[in-house]
Short mmCIF file of C-alpha atoms and ligand atoms in Angstrom, two decimals:
data_model
loop_
_atom_site.label_atom_id
_atom_site.label_comp_id
_atom_site.label_asym_id
_atom_site.label_seq_id
_atom_site.Cartn_x
_atom_site.Cartn_y
_atom_site.Cartn_z
CA UNK A 1 161.78 49.41 126.40
CA UNK A 2 163.63 46.49 124.49
CA UNK A 3 161.11 43.90 123.97
CA UNK A 4 163.19 41.21 122.09
CA UNK A 5 165.26 40.94 125.43
CA UNK A 6 163.71 37.99 127.63
CA UNK A 7 165.70 39.54 130.54
CA UNK A 8 164.98 42.88 129.84
CA UNK A 9 165.18 45.51 132.70
CA UNK A 10 161.35 46.48 133.43
CA UNK A 11 159.93 49.43 135.80
CA UNK A 12 158.26 46.35 137.81
CA UNK A 13 161.49 44.59 138.15
CA UNK A 14 163.26 47.77 139.23
CA UNK A 15 160.20 48.53 141.43
CA UNK A 16 160.22 52.27 139.80
CA UNK A 17 156.58 53.60 139.03
CA UNK A 18 156.58 55.54 136.12
CA UNK A 19 160.77 54.75 135.02
CA UNK A 20 160.05 54.16 131.28
CA UNK A 21 162.67 56.88 130.22
CA UNK A 22 165.15 54.93 132.95
CA UNK A 23 164.09 51.35 131.57
CA UNK A 24 164.90 52.31 128.16
CA UNK A 25 168.10 54.02 128.92
CA UNK A 26 169.45 51.30 131.03
CA UNK A 27 168.51 48.92 128.23
CA UNK A 28 170.34 50.68 125.64
CA UNK A 29 173.49 51.86 127.56
CA UNK A 30 175.30 48.33 128.13
CA UNK A 31 176.82 45.71 126.09
CA UNK A 32 175.61 42.01 126.12
CA UNK A 33 177.21 40.17 129.59
CA UNK A 34 178.29 36.83 127.78
CA UNK A 35 181.06 38.72 125.99
CA UNK A 36 184.40 38.38 127.40
CA UNK A 37 183.58 34.46 128.91
CA UNK A 38 186.53 32.94 128.00
CA UNK A 39 187.14 29.88 130.38
CA UNK A 40 186.24 26.31 130.13
CA UNK A 41 184.86 23.90 132.95
CA UNK A 42 187.25 22.21 134.84
CA UNK A 43 187.34 20.17 138.18
CA UNK A 44 188.38 23.29 140.09
CA UNK A 45 186.30 25.45 138.20
CA UNK A 46 182.53 23.50 137.53
CA UNK A 47 180.93 26.31 135.87
CA UNK A 48 183.90 27.47 133.46
CA UNK A 49 184.07 31.14 134.71
CA UNK A 50 187.62 31.73 135.95
CA UNK A 51 188.94 34.19 133.55
CA UNK A 52 192.22 36.02 132.76
CA UNK A 53 192.46 38.88 135.55
CA UNK A 54 193.12 41.20 132.85
CA UNK A 55 189.71 41.17 131.08
CA UNK A 56 188.78 40.77 127.54
CA UNK A 57 185.81 42.97 127.89
CA UNK A 58 185.97 46.61 126.36
CA UNK A 59 183.35 48.94 128.24
CA UNK A 60 182.00 51.98 127.36
CA UNK A 61 180.23 54.16 129.80
CA UNK A 62 176.86 55.78 128.58
CA UNK A 63 178.55 59.41 128.36
CA UNK A 64 179.67 60.09 125.04
CA UNK A 65 179.29 63.67 124.30
CA UNK A 66 178.28 66.50 126.22
CA UNK A 67 174.92 66.87 124.53
CA UNK A 68 174.05 63.11 125.15
CA UNK A 69 175.36 63.55 128.74
CA UNK A 70 173.14 66.57 129.44
CA UNK A 71 170.41 64.05 127.91
CA UNK A 72 171.15 61.00 130.17
CA UNK A 73 171.56 63.18 133.17
CA UNK A 74 167.94 64.50 132.66
CA UNK A 75 166.65 60.99 132.32
CA UNK A 76 168.39 58.95 134.84
CA UNK A 77 167.96 61.47 137.35
CA UNK A 78 171.54 62.60 138.52
CA UNK A 79 171.40 65.54 140.46
CA UNK A 80 173.77 68.15 139.01
CA UNK A 81 174.13 69.68 142.81
CA UNK A 82 174.35 68.39 146.21
CA UNK A 83 174.01 70.25 148.85
CA UNK A 84 175.54 73.09 147.13
CA UNK A 85 178.25 70.80 145.39
CA UNK A 86 178.32 70.98 142.02
CA UNK A 87 178.26 67.45 140.18
CA UNK A 88 180.33 67.66 137.23
CA UNK A 89 179.20 66.66 133.87
CA UNK A 90 182.24 65.98 131.95
CA UNK A 91 184.96 64.79 134.21
CA UNK A 92 183.96 61.24 133.83
CA UNK A 93 184.62 60.02 130.09
CA UNK A 94 185.68 57.07 128.18
CA UNK A 95 186.86 56.64 124.65
CA UNK A 96 184.85 53.85 123.23
CA UNK A 97 187.20 50.89 121.76
CA UNK A 98 190.14 51.53 124.23
CA UNK A 99 191.33 49.49 127.04
CA UNK A 100 188.43 49.86 129.68
CA UNK A 101 189.97 50.84 132.86
CA UNK A 102 192.82 53.20 131.23
CA UNK A 103 190.03 54.99 129.29
CA UNK A 104 187.72 55.53 132.23
CA UNK A 105 188.74 58.99 133.98
CA UNK A 106 187.20 59.55 137.18
CA UNK A 107 188.18 63.26 137.80
CA UNK A 108 191.93 63.41 138.63
CA UNK A 109 192.79 59.76 137.79
CA UNK A 110 191.70 56.95 135.59
CA UNK A 111 190.06 53.76 136.86
CA UNK A 112 193.27 51.66 136.24
CA UNK A 113 195.40 54.36 138.16
CA UNK A 114 192.85 54.14 140.95
CA UNK A 115 192.69 50.42 141.33
CA UNK A 116 196.85 50.42 141.06
CA UNK A 117 196.53 52.35 144.16
CA UNK A 118 195.10 49.50 146.42
CA UNK A 119 197.75 46.65 146.19
CA UNK A 120 195.04 44.42 147.86
CA UNK A 121 193.14 44.65 144.51
CA UNK A 122 195.71 42.25 143.04
CA UNK A 123 195.29 39.63 145.73
CA UNK A 124 194.38 36.24 144.48
CA UNK A 125 191.51 34.76 146.34
CA UNK A 126 190.85 30.97 145.47
CA UNK A 127 192.81 31.04 141.96
CA UNK A 128 190.91 34.41 141.33
CA UNK A 129 191.55 37.75 141.29
CA UNK A 130 190.08 39.37 144.40
CA UNK A 131 186.73 41.17 143.44
CA UNK A 132 186.23 43.18 146.47
CA UNK A 133 182.27 43.82 146.68
CA UNK A 134 181.95 44.04 150.58
CA UNK A 135 182.67 47.98 150.76
CA UNK A 136 179.66 48.59 152.77
CA UNK A 137 181.34 46.62 155.64
CA UNK A 138 184.83 48.25 155.12
CA UNK A 139 186.89 49.42 152.37
CA UNK A 140 190.43 48.77 151.14
CA UNK A 141 193.11 51.01 151.59
CA UNK A 142 195.09 52.66 149.18
CA UNK A 143 199.17 52.77 149.09
CA UNK A 144 198.96 56.39 150.00
CA UNK A 145 197.24 55.79 153.16
CA UNK A 146 199.11 52.55 153.89
CA UNK A 147 202.43 54.95 153.48
CA UNK A 148 201.33 57.50 155.38
CA UNK A 149 200.60 55.42 158.66
CA UNK A 150 204.11 53.72 158.04
CA UNK A 151 205.90 56.98 157.76
CA UNK A 152 204.12 58.19 160.81
CA UNK A 153 205.18 55.39 162.89
CA UNK A 154 208.90 55.47 161.31
CA UNK A 155 209.28 59.36 162.04
CA UNK A 156 206.53 61.20 163.67
CA UNK A 157 205.22 58.68 166.76
CA UNK A 158 204.63 60.20 170.15
CA UNK A 159 201.97 60.70 172.48
CA UNK A 160 200.17 64.14 171.42
CA UNK A 161 199.37 67.51 173.16
CA UNK A 162 201.90 66.46 176.05
CA UNK A 163 205.68 66.69 176.29
CA UNK A 164 208.08 69.24 174.99
CA UNK A 165 210.09 67.12 172.53
CA UNK A 166 210.41 67.18 168.68
CA UNK A 167 208.47 64.08 168.18
CA UNK A 168 205.76 65.11 170.29
CA UNK A 169 205.31 68.23 168.24
CA UNK A 170 205.46 66.16 165.05
CA UNK A 171 202.47 63.86 166.17
CA UNK A 172 200.58 66.85 167.10
CA UNK A 173 200.80 68.53 163.90
CA UNK A 174 200.10 65.45 162.05
CA UNK A 175 197.17 64.89 163.94
CA UNK A 176 195.75 68.38 164.41
CA UNK A 177 196.48 68.62 160.22
CA UNK A 178 194.47 65.35 159.83
CA UNK A 179 191.67 67.11 162.20
CA UNK A 180 191.74 70.22 159.64
CA UNK A 181 191.52 68.04 156.61
CA UNK A 182 188.34 66.39 157.99
CA UNK A 183 187.16 69.79 158.53
CA UNK A 184 187.64 70.75 155.07
CA UNK A 185 186.74 67.56 153.62
CA UNK A 186 183.16 67.55 154.90
CA UNK A 187 182.56 71.56 154.73
CA UNK A 188 182.61 72.04 158.54
CA UNK A 189 183.36 75.74 159.60
CA UNK A 190 185.82 75.14 162.69
CA UNK A 191 188.48 72.23 163.17
CA UNK A 192 186.99 72.13 166.43
CA UNK A 193 183.81 71.05 165.63
CA UNK A 194 185.61 67.44 164.59
CA UNK A 195 186.13 65.18 167.17
CA UNK A 196 188.17 61.93 166.75
CA UNK A 197 186.61 59.07 167.94
CA UNK A 198 186.50 54.96 167.02
CA UNK A 199 183.82 54.97 164.51
CA UNK A 200 180.12 55.86 163.79
CA UNK A 201 179.10 53.55 166.33
CA UNK A 202 180.88 55.05 169.27
CA UNK A 203 180.28 58.67 167.61
CA UNK A 204 176.37 58.09 167.71
CA UNK A 205 176.67 56.88 171.33
CA UNK A 206 178.89 59.95 172.25
CA UNK A 207 176.03 62.26 170.88
CA UNK A 208 173.31 60.29 172.44
CA UNK A 209 174.74 60.37 175.95
CA UNK A 210 176.52 63.52 175.91
CA UNK A 211 174.17 65.69 174.30
CA UNK A 212 170.84 64.10 174.08
CA UNK A 213 170.17 62.01 177.47
CA UNK A 214 170.67 65.23 179.73
CA UNK A 215 167.76 66.79 177.68
CA UNK A 216 165.42 63.69 178.50
CA UNK A 217 162.74 63.44 180.56
CA UNK A 218 159.85 60.80 180.63
CA UNK A 219 157.69 60.51 177.61
CA UNK A 220 159.84 62.82 175.24
CA UNK A 221 160.49 61.38 171.97
CA UNK A 222 163.33 60.56 169.66
CA UNK A 223 162.73 60.01 166.13
CA UNK A 224 164.63 57.57 164.15
CA UNK A 225 163.90 55.79 160.87
CA UNK A 226 162.94 52.45 159.86
CA UNK A 227 166.23 52.30 157.66
CA UNK A 228 168.97 52.41 160.65
CA UNK A 229 171.83 50.47 161.05
CA UNK A 230 171.61 48.91 164.56
CA UNK A 231 174.19 51.39 165.46
CA UNK A 232 171.45 54.31 165.43
CA UNK A 233 169.01 52.27 166.89
CA UNK A 234 170.54 50.76 170.14
CA UNK A 235 171.85 54.01 171.48
CA UNK A 236 168.76 55.82 171.37
CA UNK A 237 167.01 52.88 173.01
CA UNK A 238 169.85 52.69 175.97
CA UNK A 239 169.07 56.33 176.89
CA UNK A 240 165.17 55.84 176.28
CA UNK A 241 165.54 53.13 178.83
CA UNK A 242 167.15 55.54 181.21
CA UNK A 243 165.32 58.43 180.95
CA UNK A 244 161.74 56.97 179.99
CA UNK A 245 161.52 58.63 176.57
CA UNK A 246 160.15 56.68 173.70
CA UNK A 247 161.48 56.02 170.39
CA UNK A 248 159.34 56.95 167.16
CA UNK A 249 160.01 55.49 163.70
CA UNK A 250 159.91 57.17 160.07
CA UNK A 251 158.30 54.56 157.67
CA UNK A 252 159.71 53.78 153.98
CA UNK A 253 157.53 52.80 151.05
CA UNK A 254 157.72 49.83 148.81
CA UNK A 255 161.20 51.19 147.13
CA UNK A 256 162.74 51.68 150.55
CA UNK A 257 162.57 55.71 150.18
CA UNK A 258 161.48 57.47 153.17
CA UNK A 259 157.85 58.89 153.77
CA UNK A 260 158.23 62.14 154.25
CA UNK A 261 154.74 63.15 154.95
CA UNK A 262 154.59 60.58 157.78
CA UNK A 263 158.07 61.70 159.04
CA UNK A 264 156.44 65.41 159.77
CA UNK A 265 153.44 64.02 161.55
CA UNK A 266 155.91 62.30 163.97
CA UNK A 267 156.93 65.47 165.73
CA UNK A 268 154.87 66.70 169.02
CA UNK A 269 155.95 69.05 171.58
CA UNK A 270 157.86 66.05 173.19
CA UNK A 271 160.04 65.46 170.10
CA UNK A 272 163.66 65.96 171.37
CA UNK A 273 166.20 64.43 168.70
CA UNK A 274 166.12 62.97 165.27
CA UNK A 275 168.64 60.61 164.15
CA UNK A 276 168.72 59.34 160.38
CA UNK A 277 170.86 57.83 158.18
CA UNK A 278 172.33 59.37 154.82
CA UNK A 279 172.63 55.96 153.00
CA UNK A 280 170.61 52.80 153.97
CA UNK A 281 173.33 49.85 154.64
CA UNK A 282 170.70 47.33 153.11
CA UNK A 283 168.77 49.20 150.65
CA UNK A 284 171.34 51.90 149.40
CA UNK A 285 168.37 54.27 149.86
CA UNK A 286 169.91 58.10 149.67
CA UNK A 287 167.62 59.84 152.23
CA UNK A 288 166.33 63.24 151.68
CA UNK A 289 168.89 64.35 154.34
CA UNK A 290 168.06 68.42 153.38
CA UNK A 291 164.45 68.12 154.02
CA UNK A 292 164.94 65.90 156.98
CA UNK A 293 166.82 68.88 158.58
CA UNK A 294 164.79 71.50 157.27
CA UNK A 295 161.86 69.86 159.08
CA UNK A 296 163.39 69.18 161.89
CA UNK A 297 164.47 72.63 162.36
CA UNK A 298 161.19 73.87 161.58
CA UNK A 299 160.09 72.01 164.96
CA UNK A 300 162.72 73.41 166.68
CA UNK A 301 164.33 69.70 166.82
CA UNK A 302 168.14 68.87 166.39
CA UNK A 303 169.10 66.31 164.34
CA UNK A 304 172.21 63.83 163.69
CA UNK A 305 172.91 62.36 160.33
CA UNK A 306 174.81 59.06 159.81
CA UNK A 307 177.21 59.31 157.44
CA UNK A 308 178.83 56.01 157.71
CA UNK A 309 177.40 54.93 154.16
CA UNK A 310 177.36 57.99 152.45
CA UNK A 311 180.52 60.12 153.15
CA UNK A 312 182.46 57.98 150.74
CA UNK A 313 180.13 57.85 147.91
CA UNK A 314 178.48 61.32 148.08
CA UNK A 315 180.11 64.53 148.35
CA UNK A 316 179.00 66.01 151.99
CA UNK A 317 178.92 69.67 152.86
CA UNK A 318 177.85 69.85 156.59
CA UNK A 319 177.63 73.53 156.62
CA UNK A 320 175.23 73.66 153.48
CA UNK A 321 173.19 70.70 154.70
CA UNK A 322 172.88 72.72 158.16
CA UNK A 323 173.45 69.29 159.82
CA UNK A 324 173.49 69.70 163.71
CA UNK A 325 175.92 66.51 163.95
CA UNK A 326 177.00 64.21 161.31
CA UNK A 327 179.19 61.14 162.18
CA UNK A 328 180.95 58.65 160.14
CA UNK A 329 183.87 55.61 160.37
CA UNK A 330 187.44 56.04 158.78
CA UNK A 331 187.34 52.48 157.75
CA UNK A 332 184.46 52.71 155.17
CA UNK A 333 186.37 55.49 153.52
CA UNK A 334 189.64 54.18 152.76
CA UNK A 335 191.05 54.87 156.34
CA UNK A 336 192.49 52.39 158.95
CA UNK A 337 189.90 51.18 161.38
CA UNK A 338 189.51 52.48 165.05
CA UNK A 339 188.86 56.11 163.53
CA UNK A 340 185.91 57.96 163.02
CA UNK A 341 184.30 61.35 163.43
CA UNK A 342 181.73 63.27 165.09
CA UNK A 343 181.01 66.56 163.35
CA UNK A 344 178.94 68.78 165.80
CA UNK A 345 178.19 72.20 165.59
CA UNK A 346 180.32 74.17 168.08
CA UNK A 347 177.46 75.42 170.40
CA UNK A 348 176.16 71.89 170.50
CA UNK A 349 179.49 70.28 171.52
CA UNK A 350 179.96 73.10 174.09
CA UNK A 351 176.44 72.58 175.94
CA UNK A 352 176.86 68.94 175.95
CA UNK A 353 178.70 67.25 178.70
CA UNK A 354 181.75 65.24 178.63
CA UNK A 355 181.51 61.52 177.49
CA UNK A 356 184.66 59.80 178.83
CA UNK A 357 186.74 61.25 181.91
CA UNK A 358 190.49 60.97 181.88
CA UNK A 359 193.32 62.59 180.86
CA UNK A 360 193.53 65.17 177.94
CA UNK A 361 189.75 66.01 178.41
CA UNK A 362 190.68 68.26 181.34
CA UNK A 363 191.82 71.75 181.89
CA UNK A 364 192.31 71.31 185.94
CA UNK A 365 191.76 68.61 188.17
CA UNK A 366 191.03 68.72 192.05
CA UNK A 367 189.62 65.92 194.13
CA UNK A 368 186.43 68.31 194.75
CA UNK A 369 185.94 69.45 191.06
CA UNK A 370 187.50 69.00 187.54
CA UNK A 371 187.38 71.97 184.84
CA UNK A 372 187.04 70.37 181.56
CA UNK A 373 189.22 71.22 178.67
CA UNK A 374 187.74 73.16 175.61
CA UNK A 375 186.24 71.25 172.56
CA UNK A 376 187.60 69.32 170.51
CA UNK A 377 189.60 67.93 173.71
CA UNK A 378 186.68 67.58 175.82
CA UNK A 379 185.21 64.72 174.15
CA UNK A 380 188.81 62.92 173.36
CA UNK A 381 189.70 61.21 176.92
CA UNK A 382 192.80 59.38 176.81
CA UNK A 383 195.15 58.14 174.14
CA UNK A 384 193.21 58.11 171.06
CA UNK A 385 194.14 56.39 167.45
CA UNK A 386 196.45 59.07 166.40
CA UNK A 387 198.29 57.12 163.74
CA UNK A 388 194.69 56.08 162.20
CA UNK A 389 193.74 59.80 162.57
CA UNK A 390 196.52 60.86 160.44
CA UNK A 391 195.55 57.72 157.91
CA UNK A 392 192.35 59.11 157.69
CA UNK A 393 193.54 62.57 156.56
CA UNK A 394 195.50 60.81 153.90
CA UNK A 395 192.60 58.71 152.76
CA UNK A 396 190.62 62.25 152.45
CA UNK A 397 193.23 64.04 150.67
CA UNK A 398 193.35 61.30 148.28
CA UNK A 399 189.76 61.34 147.65
CA UNK A 400 189.85 65.40 147.26
CA UNK A 401 192.57 64.75 144.43
CA UNK A 402 190.07 62.51 142.60
CA UNK A 403 187.04 64.96 143.31
CA UNK A 404 184.12 63.50 145.33
CA UNK A 405 181.55 64.64 142.94
CA UNK A 406 183.29 62.77 140.14
CA UNK A 407 183.62 59.78 142.39
CA UNK A 408 179.61 60.16 143.16
CA UNK A 409 178.97 60.26 139.32
CA UNK A 410 181.25 57.21 138.58
CA UNK A 411 179.70 55.28 141.34
CA UNK A 412 176.10 56.07 140.14
CA UNK A 413 176.95 55.03 136.86
CA UNK A 414 178.02 51.94 137.83
CA UNK A 415 175.42 51.26 140.19
CA UNK A 416 172.86 51.73 137.25
CA UNK A 417 174.90 49.22 134.92
CA UNK A 418 175.01 46.61 138.09
CA UNK A 419 171.38 47.06 138.44
CA UNK A 420 170.39 46.22 134.84
CA UNK A 421 172.46 43.16 134.55
CA UNK A 422 171.49 42.01 137.96
CA UNK A 423 167.72 42.86 137.30
CA UNK A 424 168.19 40.13 134.13
CA UNK A 425 169.08 37.20 136.31
CA UNK A 426 166.46 34.70 136.81
CA UNK A 427 165.25 34.30 140.18
CA UNK A 428 166.77 37.69 141.54
CA UNK A 429 165.31 40.16 143.57
CA UNK A 430 166.88 43.63 144.37
CA UNK A 431 165.93 44.56 147.54
CA UNK A 432 165.84 48.33 147.65
CA UNK A 433 165.02 50.35 144.60
CA UNK A 434 164.66 54.02 145.25
CA UNK A 435 165.29 56.12 142.53
CA UNK A 436 167.86 58.10 144.86
CA UNK A 437 169.97 54.97 145.56
CA UNK A 438 173.90 54.59 146.33
CA UNK A 439 176.29 51.69 146.30
CA UNK A 440 174.40 49.07 147.58
CA UNK A 441 172.93 45.84 145.81
CA UNK A 442 170.96 43.84 148.11
CA UNK A 443 169.21 40.60 146.77
CA UNK A 444 167.83 37.04 147.36
CA UNK A 445 168.11 34.44 144.79
CA UNK A 446 164.82 32.23 144.60
CA UNK A 447 165.78 28.26 145.90
CA UNK A 448 169.07 29.52 147.27
CA UNK A 449 170.28 30.48 151.03
CA UNK A 450 172.69 33.74 150.85
CA UNK A 451 175.10 31.24 152.69
CA UNK A 452 175.38 29.32 149.37
CA UNK A 453 175.37 32.37 147.10
CA UNK A 454 177.83 33.99 149.00
CA UNK A 455 180.18 30.74 149.13
CA UNK A 456 179.86 30.18 145.78
CA UNK A 457 180.97 34.06 144.86
CA UNK A 458 184.01 33.38 147.33
CA UNK A 459 185.14 30.13 145.46
CA UNK A 460 185.44 32.42 142.51
CA UNK A 461 187.26 35.65 144.93
CA UNK A 462 184.35 37.47 144.80
CA UNK A 463 183.88 39.11 148.31
CA UNK A 464 180.14 40.07 149.18
CA UNK A 465 178.36 40.31 152.83
CA UNK A 466 175.85 37.71 153.70
CA UNK A 467 173.40 38.18 156.75
CA UNK A 468 171.41 40.76 158.22
CA UNK A 469 173.85 43.53 158.11
CA UNK A 470 172.98 44.89 161.68
CA UNK A 471 169.81 46.30 160.22
CA UNK A 472 167.13 43.70 161.20
CA UNK A 473 164.19 46.09 161.39
CA UNK A 474 164.40 47.11 157.64
CA UNK A 475 165.03 43.81 156.46
CA UNK A 476 162.02 42.26 158.43
CA UNK A 477 159.92 44.90 157.01
CA UNK A 478 160.69 43.71 153.36
CA UNK A 479 159.61 39.87 155.01
CA UNK A 480 163.64 38.89 154.85
CA UNK A 481 166.00 37.86 157.79
CA UNK A 482 169.19 38.44 155.51
CA UNK A 483 170.09 39.18 152.19
CA UNK A 484 173.24 38.78 149.96
CA UNK A 485 174.79 42.38 149.88
CA UNK A 486 177.77 43.35 147.20
CA UNK A 487 178.49 47.00 147.86
CA UNK A 488 180.51 49.12 145.24
CA UNK A 489 183.13 51.74 145.82
CA UNK A 490 185.18 54.15 143.73
CA UNK A 491 187.53 51.36 142.53
CA UNK A 492 185.15 48.61 141.47
CA UNK A 493 185.10 48.32 137.55
CA UNK A 494 182.35 46.83 135.21
CA UNK A 495 184.25 43.87 135.31
CA UNK A 496 183.69 43.30 138.86
CA UNK A 497 180.17 43.75 138.08
CA UNK A 498 180.52 41.43 135.06
CA UNK A 499 182.23 38.81 137.41
CA UNK A 500 179.64 39.16 139.96
CA UNK A 501 176.89 38.43 137.43
CA UNK A 502 178.48 35.65 135.84
CA UNK A 503 178.84 33.56 138.56
CA UNK A 504 175.10 34.52 139.66
CA UNK A 505 174.02 33.18 136.27
CA UNK A 506 175.39 29.65 137.29
CA UNK A 507 172.59 29.40 139.85
CA UNK A 508 169.58 29.74 137.30
C1 LIG B 1 174.77 53.08 158.13
C2 LIG B 1 175.78 52.59 159.07
N1 LIG B 1 175.66 53.16 160.20
C3 LIG B 1 176.57 52.59 161.64
C4 LIG B 1 177.41 51.68 161.37
C5 LIG B 1 178.61 51.29 162.33
O1 LIG B 1 179.73 51.59 161.64
P1 LIG B 1 180.95 51.02 162.75
O2 LIG B 1 180.83 49.85 162.82
O3 LIG B 1 182.16 51.66 161.83
O4 LIG B 1 181.01 51.70 164.18
C6 LIG B 1 177.37 51.17 159.80
C7 LIG B 1 178.06 49.99 159.56
O5 LIG B 1 178.11 49.11 158.97
C8 LIG B 1 176.60 51.48 158.92
O6 LIG B 1 176.33 51.04 157.68
#
């Protein structure tokens, strides 16, 4: 540990017992924050923080050589393999002294190229370049997605599956090709196992009502975790009320990681289903999904993984995980709003009853009975968000070109940097310090309301979320009603973190 630095990151501050090596590494990894502060106070900028959008700072991530990288990886606990997906050790690199964003290579692209792909990142907000740190709420869209959706409306627009004309064939091809892209992206076996819905919320309601509710009797149990977003609590409560089932909750420890020994104890003969998040939207905790799934299966119970906060940040392979259901929203993975995905194992989707009735989900209708269509159509009643599904396909292609394992490593590195810098801010408490953590940097600042912090950040063009983040139980568990929540994504740069930290320091 560097003891001369009064704001040195400490194990206590990080809430990580026995993390001396991590601490030392974090303290040695990054340059001093005061570098690059160029502006002076003015009436519009009382703290003198507005800097030229092209930063003067140069940034050198920690990975310098293969040997050092291997040593760093061992110490900061970056998994080298996630559910069977290899995480590369060398595809993220930067040359010390060269221009920052150009020199950071994330798989197939440089950070500068990636940032250029997102037109909205050039937007100026309150006289400053936008710093988008509200990725947990929604991500921005790259030009490739925007163009693909425009192309769809200009050249392919039609309803799908019906009609003998050319445009119906084009739109059906585009829509079904997007389904296949999703299948490939999450490692599913069959395209029919991919159902397009509006988003994670609708996805969970679908699984709850179509698959779980018909199996429930009074006294049956559904297990969720304390980390859940309301979208993975309320649908289960609704079907519990209808059936007389009860909800049981996996607790977490003081870092925000699930206590697996307690999870195991929750299972009884009455347990009918488990639904757990992959990444907490408040704490950033990456839950041990492989183990959660394996334990559920050992007890003969099916499990849904809420991937809303994981799929854009962590390589996911539902087959390697052996997930029964995996759900996510397009808008949190650089795709349009109004589109999301239920992945379900074929036999489970076939066993489930339809969720919505109407056109497209039927094979034959008389007034006496309806024969339902096969999956996936059985769950896609009516006209869906066709262009948005096509946009989702484009977003996933975009990520695949860069490489999800590289995205994961880059964000991990940026998160380490941000945690280190934020922990040095007097009066700032990070909420959620699990060793396995992704993307989320929730915090409280002594003496200031979350809204005050959010507003001052916005006045410098920095977008973060404040409030309860639709996850009141977990915040209350930590003694809070709300927090300030910056969340990272692929295109965030060290300069974004620096801009955040500079403004936060003005509260001291
Ligand atoms: C973990 C988690 N689950 C579910 C949701 C709901 O997603 P949507 O609003 O896209 O349906 C969110 C949204 O923030 C989330 O973070």
